[in-house]
Amino acid sequence: MRVGIVGGGQLARMLALAGIPLGLHFVFLDPAKDACAAELGEHLCGDYDDERLLAQIAERCDVVTYEFENVPETSIEFLSARVPVFPDARALATARDRLNEKSLFRELDIDTVPFVPVDSLSTLQQAVTTTGLPAVLKTRTMGYDGKGQAVLREEADIEKAWRELGGVPLILEGFAEFRREVSMIAVRGRDGEERFYPLAENIHRDGILHISRSRPGDALEKQAQEYAKRLLEKLDYVGVMALELFDTGDELLANEMAPRVHNSGHWTIEGCVCSQFENHMRAVVGLPLGATDATGAAAMVNFIGEIPPAEQLLALPGVHLHDYSKAAKPGRKVGHVTIVSKDDSEATIPDALLR
Amino acid sequence: MRVGIVGGGQLARMLALAGIPLGLHFVFLDPAKDACAAELGEHLCGDYDDERLLAQIAERCDVVTYEFENVPETSIEFLSARVPVFPDARALATARDRLNEKSLFRELDIDTVPFVPVDSLSTLQQAVTTTGLPAVLKTRTMGYDGKGQAVLREEADIEKAWRELGGVPLILEGFAEFRREVSMIAVRGRDGEERFYPLAENIHRDGILHISRSRPGDALEKQAQEYAKRLLEKLDYVGVMALELFDTGDELLANEMAPRVHNSGHWTIEGCVCSQFENHMRAVVGLPLGATDATGAAAMVNFIGEIPPAEQLLALPGVHLHDYSKAAKPGRKVGHVTIVSKDDSEATIPDALLR
């Protein structure tokens, strides 16, 4: 069976590494000549809206998925008319737009911060009366890793934030004072089978995920699973979904969902019986799902910009290296490592990885 | 770093799947157009003694390894003069020839069955007086999966076996009445660091490995490790080595060594912290070795000839599938599955896999 993936970055690369042992073959669409997934299949090098290449994917692949939510809607429509695409266009349209996403949370009684759509300076000024200050103004689409966001702390920030982000559809969100950010990775098969991974706890640095730790049996795991379950079923979802949440100490607030495998689930490669990557592949090609049980407590550390020398990393006991074979570049995710404890006690991250 | 592999079958494929996350890139030499490792790197399609292609490998790769011991000696000499090759020519020359191999066992006080070199009917007749009957006549080189062997049970079998196998260098071996066949997978780095995997217990069917089970903490593990350690150090070995042994109940007899990753170590992918494939790659490129500790007790089942439908296999809880993407063909190894128990108790193989 041949799977098309829109995008050829590290998520596509890890999907292929998980799918190849299942006997799957891959075609990647990515404009970058040096797309890091390319060595694992056939690389169609061109823009995400190149209809000639999209037609090739549709003709040659049995099913198509994607590694990021900013695929042009027209491309997904084009593909969906010709070949099964999972997660489907509706799931993607929900997840790519913060207003759609939060409106669905509200509809499904999934707690979230207060939010108001904003399309002018006057609606922004009005919105602040709903959310209070501080608040966060965000672009509805195309935001990631803290990009497309401005924090409003006082009245004077309102006009400044509007000048910075205005002109595209926006959303103003109340500011959550949270103890920790957690995420729930869930998967649903083409037959409706559902599995949920242990809760993960995430630490960011400079707006980019730095560390994820699995927390098997965490007190909030059940509630996070219940939220994810409502989303999977409402959307008749197929594939892996990530749901990021804030633990405020009093409540669990949904922040955003991603219609794909997620950086906060990379530890599942070694930390669970069947990883998020393998389960996404199993789901989209219609195979039974694998066990999401923890093999121990895991911790993942991201490398941003550059990756330390492999001889140093692999000298650390129990470290699993994932080098994405990407050129070093400030702010770019170039690799990660995972450590798994023998039992469910917290995995110890060597100091050398925390510099 | 670019690694050349002589051979592009399932062992090369699994080596590449383990090496790619370390940031390695691969070039395979294999005469088969549909070599199953080819999709994981660059495929040089030609014979193993094609000097033009060997020169290309030497020029483009930082290090070279191989997936089987029957690589022509001239090819290894050609490569070794131009690029580091691990395991080296001496290790290969020992392992590819049953007489060299068993002579080394004897030299290192590693118990083995009695053996006598045979190059004529008269030396065969003489050899039987040393080994007694039953005995096994084997070609010194190029044998695998029970091929190139004849069992001598009575006097009348002597001439018959000679007619069948005579004309190439042979070895007559005493017949070991064993309770079980076990194997020890060991690895040694370029800096001399050594690691040993838990003992594996092997069950054959029709002369081909059918099931391997890891036996962490087995009573014979230490002795098997000691034997492997002598071989690694004597040969100044670099890479993974497999040592097959017979457990006769009274003693542990070395049967043969393989200078490569081995089918009886496939369970290490899920059953150990760092698999035989990753550790072979780490060793040959000069990286620190990974932990060989068991993650649980594992069982591997080979698929010979054809692979059952993935939807049936993956519906079995905890089953990990490795489909080599090879065309179905009687007697051909086309895939395997692994099951790992949560603790060190025996992993249960579902009945559906044992038909």
Short mmCIF file of C-alpha atoms in Angstrom, two decimals, chain B residues 11-353:
data_model
loop_
_atom_site.label_atom_id
_atom_site.label_comp_id
_atom_site.label_asym_id
_atom_site.label_seq_id
_atom_site.Cartn_x
_atom_site.Cartn_y
_atom_site.Cartn_z
CA LEU B 11 19.00 -7.27 7.56
CA ALA B 12 20.25 -4.25 5.61
CA ARG B 13 16.71 -2.85 5.73
CA MET B 14 16.51 -3.13 9.51
CA LEU B 15 20.04 -1.75 9.90
CA ALA B 16 18.99 1.31 7.91
CA LEU B 17 15.75 1.74 9.87
CA ALA B 18 17.87 1.79 13.04
CA GLY B 19 20.61 3.99 11.58
CA ILE B 20 18.49 6.70 9.97
CA PRO B 21 17.35 8.14 13.35
CA LEU B 22 21.06 8.44 14.22
CA GLY B 23 21.40 10.75 11.22
CA LEU B 24 23.13 8.13 9.04
CA HIS B 25 22.59 7.71 5.30
CA PHE B 26 22.88 4.46 3.36
CA VAL B 27 24.15 2.98 0.10
CA PHE B 28 23.29 -0.66 -0.66
CA LEU B 29 24.99 -3.02 -3.12
CA ASP B 30 22.64 -5.78 -4.23
CA PRO B 31 22.08 -7.49 -7.58
CA ALA B 32 18.31 -7.77 -7.01
CA LYS B 33 16.34 -4.98 -8.66
CA ASP B 34 13.69 -5.33 -5.94
CA ALA B 35 16.13 -5.46 -2.98
CA CYS B 36 13.92 -4.66 0.01
CA ALA B 37 16.40 -2.26 1.66
CA ALA B 38 16.62 -0.13 -1.48
CA GLU B 39 13.82 2.25 -0.50
CA LEU B 40 15.88 3.37 2.51
CA GLY B 41 18.85 4.75 0.64
CA GLU B 42 20.71 4.59 -2.61
CA HIS B 43 20.72 1.25 -4.40
CA LEU B 44 23.73 0.23 -6.48
CA CYS B 45 22.26 -2.62 -8.48
CA GLY B 46 24.95 -5.13 -9.48
CA ASP B 47 26.97 -8.15 -8.47
CA TYR B 48 28.85 -8.29 -5.17
CA ASP B 49 32.15 -8.44 -7.08
CA ASP B 50 31.44 -5.56 -9.47
CA GLU B 51 34.58 -3.46 -9.00
CA ARG B 52 33.06 -0.37 -10.55
CA LEU B 53 30.27 -0.40 -7.96
CA LEU B 54 32.60 -1.40 -5.12
CA ALA B 55 34.79 1.58 -6.04
CA GLN B 56 31.72 3.84 -5.89
CA ILE B 57 30.87 2.56 -2.41
CA ALA B 58 34.44 3.06 -1.22
CA GLU B 59 34.52 6.57 -2.58
CA ARG B 60 31.17 7.73 -1.28
CA CYS B 61 30.90 5.96 2.09
CA ASP B 62 32.68 6.67 5.38
CA VAL B 63 32.45 3.04 6.49
CA VAL B 64 31.22 -0.25 5.02
CA THR B 65 29.53 -3.28 6.58
CA TYR B 66 27.68 -6.29 5.17
CA GLU B 67 24.57 -8.26 5.93
CA PHE B 68 25.80 -11.77 5.14
CA GLU B 69 29.06 -13.71 5.41
CA ASN B 70 29.12 -14.99 1.85
CA VAL B 71 30.40 -11.74 0.38
CA PRO B 72 33.28 -12.66 -1.99
CA GLU B 73 36.62 -12.37 -0.19
CA THR B 74 38.02 -10.39 -3.12
CA SER B 75 35.28 -7.79 -2.67
CA ILE B 76 36.10 -7.34 1.01
CA GLU B 77 39.81 -7.05 0.15
CA PHE B 78 39.02 -4.48 -2.53
CA LEU B 79 36.89 -2.42 -0.14
CA SER B 80 39.23 -2.79 2.86
CA ALA B 81 42.09 -1.25 0.89
CA ARG B 82 40.00 1.89 0.36
CA VAL B 83 37.58 2.39 3.29
CA PRO B 84 37.13 1.00 6.84
CA VAL B 85 35.15 -2.27 6.71
CA PHE B 86 33.60 -3.73 9.90
CA PRO B 87 33.60 -6.54 10.94
CA ASP B 88 37.02 -6.77 9.29
CA ALA B 89 38.35 -9.27 6.73
CA ARG B 90 39.82 -11.54 9.40
CA ALA B 91 36.54 -11.85 11.31
CA LEU B 92 34.76 -12.57 8.06
CA ALA B 93 37.33 -15.17 6.96
CA THR B 94 36.88 -16.93 10.28
CA ALA B 95 33.12 -16.89 10.31
CA ARG B 96 32.58 -17.83 6.67
CA ASP B 97 34.50 -21.09 6.99
CA ARG B 98 33.28 -23.73 9.44
CA LEU B 99 36.78 -25.18 9.85
CA ASN B 100 38.38 -21.82 10.67
CA GLU B 101 35.50 -21.06 13.02
CA LYS B 102 35.65 -24.34 14.94
CA SER B 103 39.46 -24.25 15.05
CA LEU B 104 39.20 -20.82 16.70
CA PHE B 105 36.63 -22.16 19.17
CA ARG B 106 39.09 -24.93 20.09
CA GLU B 107 41.99 -22.49 20.39
CA LEU B 108 39.94 -20.32 22.77
CA ASP B 109 38.77 -23.26 24.94
CA ILE B 110 35.22 -22.82 23.73
CA ASP B 111 33.59 -26.24 23.87
CA THR B 112 32.31 -27.56 20.57
CA VAL B 113 31.41 -30.87 18.93
CA PRO B 114 34.30 -32.97 17.62
CA PHE B 115 35.18 -32.00 14.04
CA VAL B 116 37.54 -33.14 11.26
CA PRO B 117 38.28 -31.49 7.90
CA VAL B 118 37.30 -33.67 4.93
CA ASP B 119 38.58 -33.42 1.36
CA SER B 120 38.18 -36.96 0.04
CA LEU B 121 36.12 -40.08 0.55
CA SER B 122 39.03 -41.68 2.41
CA THR B 123 39.45 -38.73 4.82
CA LEU B 124 35.69 -38.86 5.38
CA GLN B 125 35.86 -42.57 6.19
CA GLN B 126 38.74 -41.84 8.58
CA ALA B 127 36.92 -38.84 10.10
CA VAL B 128 33.93 -40.96 11.11
CA THR B 129 36.20 -42.90 13.46
CA THR B 130 36.84 -39.61 15.32
CA THR B 131 33.30 -38.22 15.43
CA GLY B 132 31.41 -41.49 15.64
CA LEU B 133 27.91 -41.81 14.16
CA PRO B 134 25.60 -40.06 13.79
CA ALA B 135 27.62 -37.17 12.37
CA VAL B 136 26.95 -34.24 10.04
CA LEU B 137 28.92 -33.58 6.87
CA LYS B 138 28.87 -29.89 5.95
CA THR B 139 30.38 -27.65 3.30
CA ARG B 140 32.99 -25.44 4.95
CA THR B 141 31.57 -22.32 3.32
CA MET B 142 28.31 -20.97 1.85
CA GLY B 143 25.95 -23.00 4.03
CA TYR B 144 22.91 -21.40 5.67
CA ASP B 145 19.45 -22.40 6.88
CA GLY B 146 20.41 -26.11 6.79
CA LYS B 147 21.64 -26.00 3.20
CA GLY B 148 24.92 -27.78 2.31
CA GLN B 149 24.54 -30.42 5.02
CA ALA B 150 24.02 -34.19 5.14
CA VAL B 151 23.38 -36.31 8.23
CA LEU B 152 25.29 -39.61 8.44
CA ARG B 153 23.43 -42.11 10.60
CA GLU B 154 25.00 -45.38 9.48
CA GLU B 155 28.01 -46.64 7.53
CA ALA B 156 26.01 -46.72 4.30
CA ASP B 157 25.40 -42.98 4.50
CA ILE B 158 29.12 -42.18 4.16
CA GLU B 159 29.41 -42.72 0.42
CA LYS B 160 25.97 -41.23 -0.21
CA ALA B 161 26.88 -38.02 1.63
CA TRP B 162 30.20 -37.82 -0.20
CA ARG B 163 28.42 -38.13 -3.56
CA GLU B 164 26.01 -35.39 -2.51
CA LEU B 165 28.49 -32.85 -1.16
CA GLY B 166 32.00 -33.93 -2.27
CA GLY B 167 34.15 -31.74 -4.51
CA VAL B 168 34.26 -28.70 -2.25
CA PRO B 169 36.08 -28.39 1.12
CA LEU B 170 34.04 -30.16 3.79
CA ILE B 171 33.98 -30.66 7.53
CA LEU B 172 32.59 -33.62 9.44
CA GLU B 173 31.08 -32.71 12.79
CA GLY B 174 29.98 -34.90 15.67
CA PHE B 175 26.23 -34.94 16.24
CA ALA B 176 25.16 -33.01 19.32
CA GLU B 177 22.12 -34.37 21.15
CA PHE B 178 20.92 -31.06 22.49
CA ARG B 179 18.00 -30.01 24.68
CA ARG B 180 17.79 -26.65 23.00
CA GLU B 181 19.65 -24.29 20.69
CA VAL B 182 20.46 -20.91 22.17
CA SER B 183 22.22 -17.87 20.81
CA MET B 184 24.21 -15.01 22.24
CA ILE B 185 24.20 -11.70 20.41
CA ALA B 186 27.18 -9.56 21.40
CA VAL B 187 28.56 -6.26 20.17
CA ARG B 188 31.94 -4.57 20.38
CA GLY B 189 32.69 -0.95 19.55
CA ARG B 190 35.67 0.53 17.72
CA ASP B 191 37.05 1.52 21.13
CA GLY B 192 36.73 -2.03 22.50
CA GLU B 193 33.56 -1.42 24.53
CA GLU B 194 31.52 -4.65 24.76
CA ARG B 195 27.85 -5.38 25.40
CA PHE B 196 25.95 -8.66 25.54
CA TYR B 197 22.27 -9.26 24.96
CA PRO B 198 20.15 -11.62 27.04
CA LEU B 199 20.35 -15.25 25.90
CA ALA B 200 17.89 -16.29 23.20
CA GLU B 201 16.37 -19.72 22.72
CA ASN B 202 15.70 -20.82 19.15
CA ILE B 203 13.26 -23.25 17.60
CA HIS B 204 13.73 -24.28 13.98
CA ARG B 205 11.23 -25.70 11.51
CA ASP B 206 12.35 -27.36 8.27
CA GLY B 207 15.90 -26.18 9.00
CA ILE B 208 14.89 -22.49 9.19
CA LEU B 209 14.58 -20.43 12.37
CA HIS B 210 10.92 -20.33 13.37
CA ILE B 211 10.82 -18.86 16.90
CA SER B 212 13.33 -17.04 19.09
CA ARG B 213 12.56 -16.26 22.71
CA SER B 214 14.67 -14.05 24.92
CA ARG B 215 15.57 -15.65 28.25
CA PRO B 216 16.86 -12.78 30.39
CA GLY B 217 18.78 -14.20 33.35
CA ASP B 218 18.98 -17.75 31.91
CA ALA B 219 21.38 -20.01 33.86
CA LEU B 220 23.63 -20.40 30.80
CA GLU B 221 23.73 -16.70 29.92
CA LYS B 222 27.02 -16.00 31.71
CA GLN B 223 28.86 -18.86 30.05
CA ALA B 224 27.55 -17.90 26.61
CA GLN B 225 28.66 -14.31 27.22
CA GLU B 226 32.10 -15.52 28.29
CA TYR B 227 32.47 -17.52 25.04
CA ALA B 228 31.36 -14.54 22.95
CA LYS B 229 33.74 -12.26 24.85
CA ARG B 230 36.73 -14.48 24.00
CA LEU B 231 35.82 -14.35 20.31
CA LEU B 232 35.26 -10.58 20.26
CA GLU B 233 38.60 -9.90 21.90
CA LYS B 234 40.64 -12.45 19.97
CA LEU B 235 39.35 -11.07 16.68
CA ASP B 236 39.56 -7.39 17.80
CA TYR B 237 36.01 -7.45 16.52
CA VAL B 238 33.86 -4.42 15.64
CA GLY B 239 30.10 -4.75 15.25
CA VAL B 240 27.45 -7.28 16.23
CA MET B 241 28.35 -10.98 16.37
CA ALA B 242 25.93 -13.85 16.85
CA LEU B 243 27.09 -17.07 18.48
CA GLU B 244 24.82 -20.11 18.16
CA LEU B 245 25.23 -22.76 20.84
CA PHE B 246 23.80 -26.12 21.82
CA ASP B 247 22.63 -26.68 25.38
CA THR B 248 23.07 -30.45 25.84
CA GLY B 249 21.94 -30.36 29.46
CA ASP B 250 25.49 -31.13 30.58
CA GLU B 251 27.42 -28.56 28.62
CA LEU B 252 27.19 -25.58 26.29
CA LEU B 253 28.71 -26.28 22.86
CA ALA B 254 29.44 -23.53 20.36
CA ASN B 255 27.94 -24.38 16.98
CA GLU B 256 28.68 -21.41 14.75
CA MET B 257 29.23 -17.68 14.73
CA ALA B 258 27.83 -15.08 12.33
CA PRO B 259 29.75 -11.83 11.75
CA ARG B 260 26.60 -9.73 11.53
CA VAL B 261 23.18 -9.04 12.95
CA HIS B 262 21.25 -12.27 13.23
CA ASN B 263 17.70 -13.54 12.89
CA SER B 264 17.80 -14.82 16.48
CA GLY B 265 18.27 -11.20 17.62
CA HIS B 266 15.34 -9.59 15.81
CA TRP B 267 13.38 -9.53 19.09
CA THR B 268 15.90 -6.97 20.41
CA ILE B 269 14.11 -4.22 18.41
CA GLU B 270 11.30 -4.14 20.96
CA GLY B 271 12.76 -6.45 23.63
CA CYS B 272 15.88 -4.45 24.54
CA VAL B 273 16.65 -0.80 25.21
CA CYS B 274 18.93 -0.61 22.14
CA SER B 275 18.46 -3.20 19.36
CA GLN B 276 21.14 -5.32 17.68
CA PHE B 277 20.60 -3.21 14.55
CA GLU B 278 21.18 0.12 16.27
CA ASN B 279 24.17 -1.23 18.19
CA HIS B 280 25.73 -2.63 15.01
CA MET B 281 25.40 0.80 13.41
CA ARG B 282 26.73 2.55 16.52
CA ALA B 283 29.71 0.15 16.59
CA VAL B 284 30.71 0.42 12.94
CA VAL B 285 30.49 4.22 12.80
CA GLY B 286 32.37 4.57 16.10
CA LEU B 287 29.60 5.79 18.41
CA PRO B 288 29.16 4.69 22.06
CA LEU B 289 27.13 1.48 22.40
CA GLY B 290 23.56 1.42 23.70
CA ALA B 291 22.12 -0.50 26.62
CA THR B 292 21.38 -4.17 25.87
CA ASP B 293 19.08 -4.58 28.90
CA ALA B 294 15.79 -6.38 28.31
CA THR B 295 12.60 -4.30 28.36
CA GLY B 296 10.70 -7.53 29.13
CA ALA B 297 10.79 -11.10 27.86
CA ALA B 298 10.33 -11.22 24.10
CA ALA B 299 9.28 -13.78 21.53
CA MET B 300 9.78 -13.53 17.77
CA VAL B 301 8.00 -15.59 15.13
CA ASN B 302 9.38 -15.72 11.57
CA PHE B 303 7.17 -15.79 8.52
CA ILE B 304 8.53 -18.04 5.79
CA GLY B 305 7.19 -17.93 2.23
CA GLU B 306 4.36 -15.52 2.87
CA ILE B 307 3.13 -13.15 5.50
CA PRO B 308 -0.40 -13.38 6.95
CA PRO B 309 -2.65 -10.36 6.31
CA ALA B 310 -1.61 -7.35 8.43
CA GLU B 311 -5.19 -6.79 9.61
CA GLN B 312 -5.14 -10.25 11.24
CA LEU B 313 -1.67 -9.87 12.77
CA LEU B 314 -2.21 -6.38 14.16
CA ALA B 315 -5.55 -7.35 15.72
CA LEU B 316 -3.51 -9.52 18.12
CA PRO B 317 -2.71 -7.47 21.26
CA GLY B 318 0.89 -6.28 21.57
CA VAL B 319 2.07 -7.70 18.23
CA HIS B 320 4.82 -5.74 16.44
CA LEU B 321 4.93 -6.41 12.72
CA HIS B 322 8.04 -6.32 10.54
CA ASP B 323 7.01 -6.83 6.93
CA TYR B 324 10.14 -6.88 4.79
CA SER B 325 8.19 -5.87 1.65
CA LYS B 326 9.52 -8.91 -0.20
CA ALA B 327 7.58 -10.86 -2.80
CA ALA B 328 6.11 -14.11 -1.44
CA LYS B 329 8.20 -17.18 -2.34
CA PRO B 330 8.42 -20.62 -0.70
CA GLY B 331 11.28 -20.86 1.82
CA ARG B 332 11.96 -17.11 1.79
CA LYS B 333 12.01 -15.08 5.01
CA VAL B 334 9.43 -12.37 4.35
CA GLY B 335 8.71 -10.91 7.77
CA HIS B 336 8.46 -11.46 11.49
CA VAL B 337 6.45 -10.41 14.52
CA THR B 338 7.59 -9.77 18.07
CA ILE B 339 5.65 -9.83 21.34
CA VAL B 340 7.12 -8.48 24.59
CA SER B 341 5.84 -9.30 28.07
CA LYS B 342 5.51 -6.45 30.59
CA ASP B 343 7.94 -8.22 32.94
CA ASP B 344 10.51 -10.99 32.56
CA SER B 345 7.93 -13.79 32.51
CA GLU B 346 7.61 -15.67 29.24
CA ALA B 347 5.97 -13.73 26.41
CA THR B 348 2.81 -15.48 25.22
CA ILE B 349 2.67 -16.15 21.51
CA PRO B 350 -0.97 -16.05 20.32
CA ASP B 351 -2.11 -19.41 18.86
CA ALA B 352 -2.95 -17.70 15.58
CA LEU B 353 0.78 -17.13 15.00
#
